[in-house]
CSV table of C-alpha atoms and ligand atoms in Angstrom, one decimal:
chain,number,residue,atom,x,y,z
A,1,MET,CA,-29.3,-11.7,17.7
A,2,PRO,CA,-29.2,-8.8,15.1
A,3,GLU,CA,-30.9,-9.7,11.9
A,4,LEU,CA,-28.8,-10.0,8.8
A,5,ARG,CA,-30.8,-8.2,6.1
A,6,SER,CA,-28.3,-6.7,3.6
A,7,VAL,CA,-24.8,-7.5,2.4
A,8,LEU,CA,-22.4,-5.9,0.0
A,9,VAL,CA,-20.2,-8.4,-1.7
A,10,VAL,CA,-17.0,-7.0,-3.2
A,11,GLU,CA,-15.5,-9.8,-5.4
A,12,ASP,CA,-13.9,-9.8,-8.9
A,13,ASN,CA,-14.1,-13.5,-9.4
A,14,LEU,CA,-17.6,-14.0,-10.9
A,15,GLN,CA,-17.9,-17.6,-9.9
A,16,ASN,CA,-17.3,-16.8,-6.2
A,17,LEU,CA,-19.5,-13.7,-6.5
A,18,GLU,CA,-22.4,-15.8,-7.9
A,19,LEU,CA,-22.0,-18.5,-5.2
A,20,VAL,CA,-22.0,-16.0,-2.4
A,21,GLU,CA,-25.0,-14.1,-3.9
A,22,PHE,CA,-26.9,-17.3,-4.2
A,23,LEU,CA,-26.3,-18.4,-0.6
A,24,LEU,CA,-27.3,-15.0,0.7
A,25,GLU,CA,-30.3,-14.5,-1.5
A,26,GLU,CA,-31.6,-18.0,-0.8
A,27,ALA,CA,-31.7,-17.0,2.9
A,28,GLY,CA,-33.7,-13.9,2.0
A,29,ILE,CA,-30.9,-11.4,2.4
A,30,ALA,CA,-30.6,-8.4,0.0
A,31,VAL,CA,-27.3,-8.5,-1.9
A,32,ALA,CA,-25.5,-5.7,-3.6
A,33,SER,CA,-22.3,-6.5,-5.4
A,34,ALA,CA,-19.2,-4.7,-6.7
A,35,THR,CA,-16.2,-6.1,-8.7
A,36,ASP,CA,-13.7,-3.4,-7.7
A,37,ALA,CA,-13.0,-0.7,-5.1
A,38,ALA,CA,-14.6,2.1,-7.1
A,39,ALA,CA,-17.9,0.3,-7.5
A,40,ALA,CA,-17.8,-0.7,-3.8
A,41,LEU,CA,-17.4,3.0,-2.8
A,42,GLU,CA,-20.2,3.9,-5.2
A,43,ALA,CA,-22.5,1.3,-3.6
A,44,LEU,CA,-21.6,2.4,-0.1
A,45,ALA,CA,-22.3,6.0,-0.9
A,46,THR,CA,-26.0,5.1,-1.3
A,47,THR,CA,-26.5,2.3,1.3
A,48,VAL,CA,-24.4,1.0,4.1
A,49,PRO,CA,-25.2,-2.8,4.5
A,50,ASP,CA,-25.3,-4.9,7.7
A,51,VAL,CA,-22.1,-6.6,6.5
A,52,VAL,CA,-19.4,-6.2,3.8
A,53,LEU,CA,-17.9,-9.3,2.4
A,54,MET,CA,-14.6,-8.4,0.7
A,55,ASP,CA,-12.2,-10.3,-1.5
A,56,MET,CA,-8.8,-9.0,-0.6
A,57,GLN,CA,-7.3,-9.5,-4.1
A,58,LEU,CA,-9.1,-7.0,-6.3
A,59,PRO,CA,-7.9,-5.4,-9.5
A,60,GLY,CA,-6.6,-1.9,-9.0
A,61,THR,CA,-7.1,-0.7,-5.4
A,62,ASP,CA,-6.6,-3.9,-3.3
A,63,GLY,CA,-8.9,-5.0,-0.5
A,64,LEU,CA,-6.7,-3.9,2.3
A,65,THR,CA,-6.5,-0.4,1.0
A,66,LEU,CA,-10.2,-0.3,0.5
A,67,VAL,CA,-10.8,-1.5,4.1
A,68,GLY,CA,-8.5,1.3,5.3
A,69,GLN,CA,-10.6,3.8,3.4
A,70,LEU,CA,-13.8,2.4,4.8
A,71,ARG,CA,-12.5,2.6,8.4
A,72,THR,CA,-11.5,6.2,8.1
A,73,SER,CA,-14.9,7.3,6.7
A,74,PRO,CA,-17.5,8.0,9.4
A,75,ARG,CA,-20.3,6.4,7.3
A,76,THR,CA,-18.5,3.0,7.1
A,77,ALA,CA,-16.2,3.1,10.2
A,78,THR,CA,-18.1,0.5,12.1
A,79,VAL,CA,-19.6,-1.7,9.4
A,80,PRO,CA,-18.5,-5.3,9.9
A,81,ILE,CA,-16.1,-6.4,7.2
A,82,ILE,CA,-15.4,-10.0,6.4
A,83,ALA,CA,-12.3,-10.7,4.3
A,84,LEU,CA,-12.8,-13.4,1.7
A,85,THR,CA,-9.3,-14.8,1.4
A,86,ALA,CA,-7.6,-17.6,-0.5
A,87,HIS,CA,-4.4,-16.9,1.3
A,88,ALA,CA,-3.1,-19.9,3.1
A,89,MET,CA,-0.5,-18.0,5.0
A,90,ARG,CA,-1.4,-17.0,8.6
A,91,GLY,CA,0.5,-13.8,8.3
A,92,ASP,CA,-1.8,-12.5,5.6
A,93,ARG,CA,-4.9,-13.1,7.7
A,94,GLU,CA,-3.4,-11.3,10.6
A,95,ARG,CA,-2.5,-8.4,8.3
A,96,PHE,CA,-6.2,-8.3,7.2
A,97,LEU,CA,-7.5,-8.3,10.7
A,98,ALA,CA,-4.9,-5.6,11.8
A,99,GLY,CA,-6.0,-3.6,8.7
A,100,GLY,CA,-9.6,-3.3,9.9
A,101,CYS,CA,-11.4,-6.6,8.9
A,102,ASP,CA,-13.5,-8.1,11.6
A,103,ALA,CA,-13.0,-11.7,10.4
A,104,TYR,CA,-12.1,-13.7,7.4
A,105,ILE,CA,-13.7,-16.6,5.5
A,106,ALA,CA,-11.4,-18.9,3.6
A,107,LYS,CA,-12.0,-19.6,-0.1
A,108,PRO,CA,-13.2,-21.9,-1.4
A,109,ILE,CA,-16.4,-21.0,0.4
A,110,ASP,CA,-17.8,-23.8,2.6
A,111,THR,CA,-21.5,-23.6,1.7
A,112,ASN,CA,-22.5,-25.4,4.9
A,113,THR,CA,-21.0,-22.9,7.3
A,114,PHE,CA,-20.9,-19.7,5.3
A,115,LEU,CA,-24.2,-18.2,6.5
A,116,ASP,CA,-23.6,-19.0,10.2
A,117,GLU,CA,-20.2,-17.5,9.9
A,118,VAL,CA,-21.5,-14.2,8.5
A,119,GLN,CA,-24.2,-14.1,11.2
A,120,ARG,CA,-21.7,-14.8,13.9
A,121,VAL,CA,-19.5,-11.8,12.8
A,122,LEU,CA,-22.6,-9.5,12.7
A,123,ALA,CA,-23.6,-10.6,16.2
A,124,ALA,CA,-20.1,-10.1,17.6
A,125,ALA,CA,-19.8,-6.7,15.9
A,126,SER,CA,-23.2,-5.5,17.2
A,127,GLN,CA,-22.2,-6.6,20.8
A,128,ARG,CA,-19.0,-4.6,20.5
A,129,THR,CA,-20.9,-1.5,19.4
A,130,ARG,CA,-23.4,-1.9,22.3
A,131,ARG,CA,-20.5,-2.2,24.7
A,132,ASN,CA,-18.8,0.9,23.4
A,133,ASP,CA,-22.1,2.8,23.6
A,134,ALA,CA,-22.5,1.7,27.3
A,135,GLU,CA,-19.0,2.9,28.1
A,136,ARG,CA,-19.6,6.3,26.7
B,201,LIG,MN1,-9.9,-11.4,-6.5
């Protein structure tokens, strides 16, 4: 199982941001945060984390547009991205997955399952990368 060491959280709701930061930091994971797309791109220019957690409703450039930008940049093309979404509609979630997210976590965050969920996505993504490497 790949170790989850670092996460970038992109979230403009400070209450959600603080909760996610708390849950990750409590588990010894290094957390970087951004409250909009510009700050996220700035953070990613320095360090690409193990996982990106991304609110899809951001001020200015929205989450889906930002995910598209990350997927087309070689630096961030394969970083696992988990959408944080309050959308209840199934169509929206499918749109996020089709747009390049690996998975989504519904808000409000379930503090009991949150870390396992993030770890599971990282494990699945790293398995996929290994498989692609083997096929090459
Ligand atoms: Mn938001």
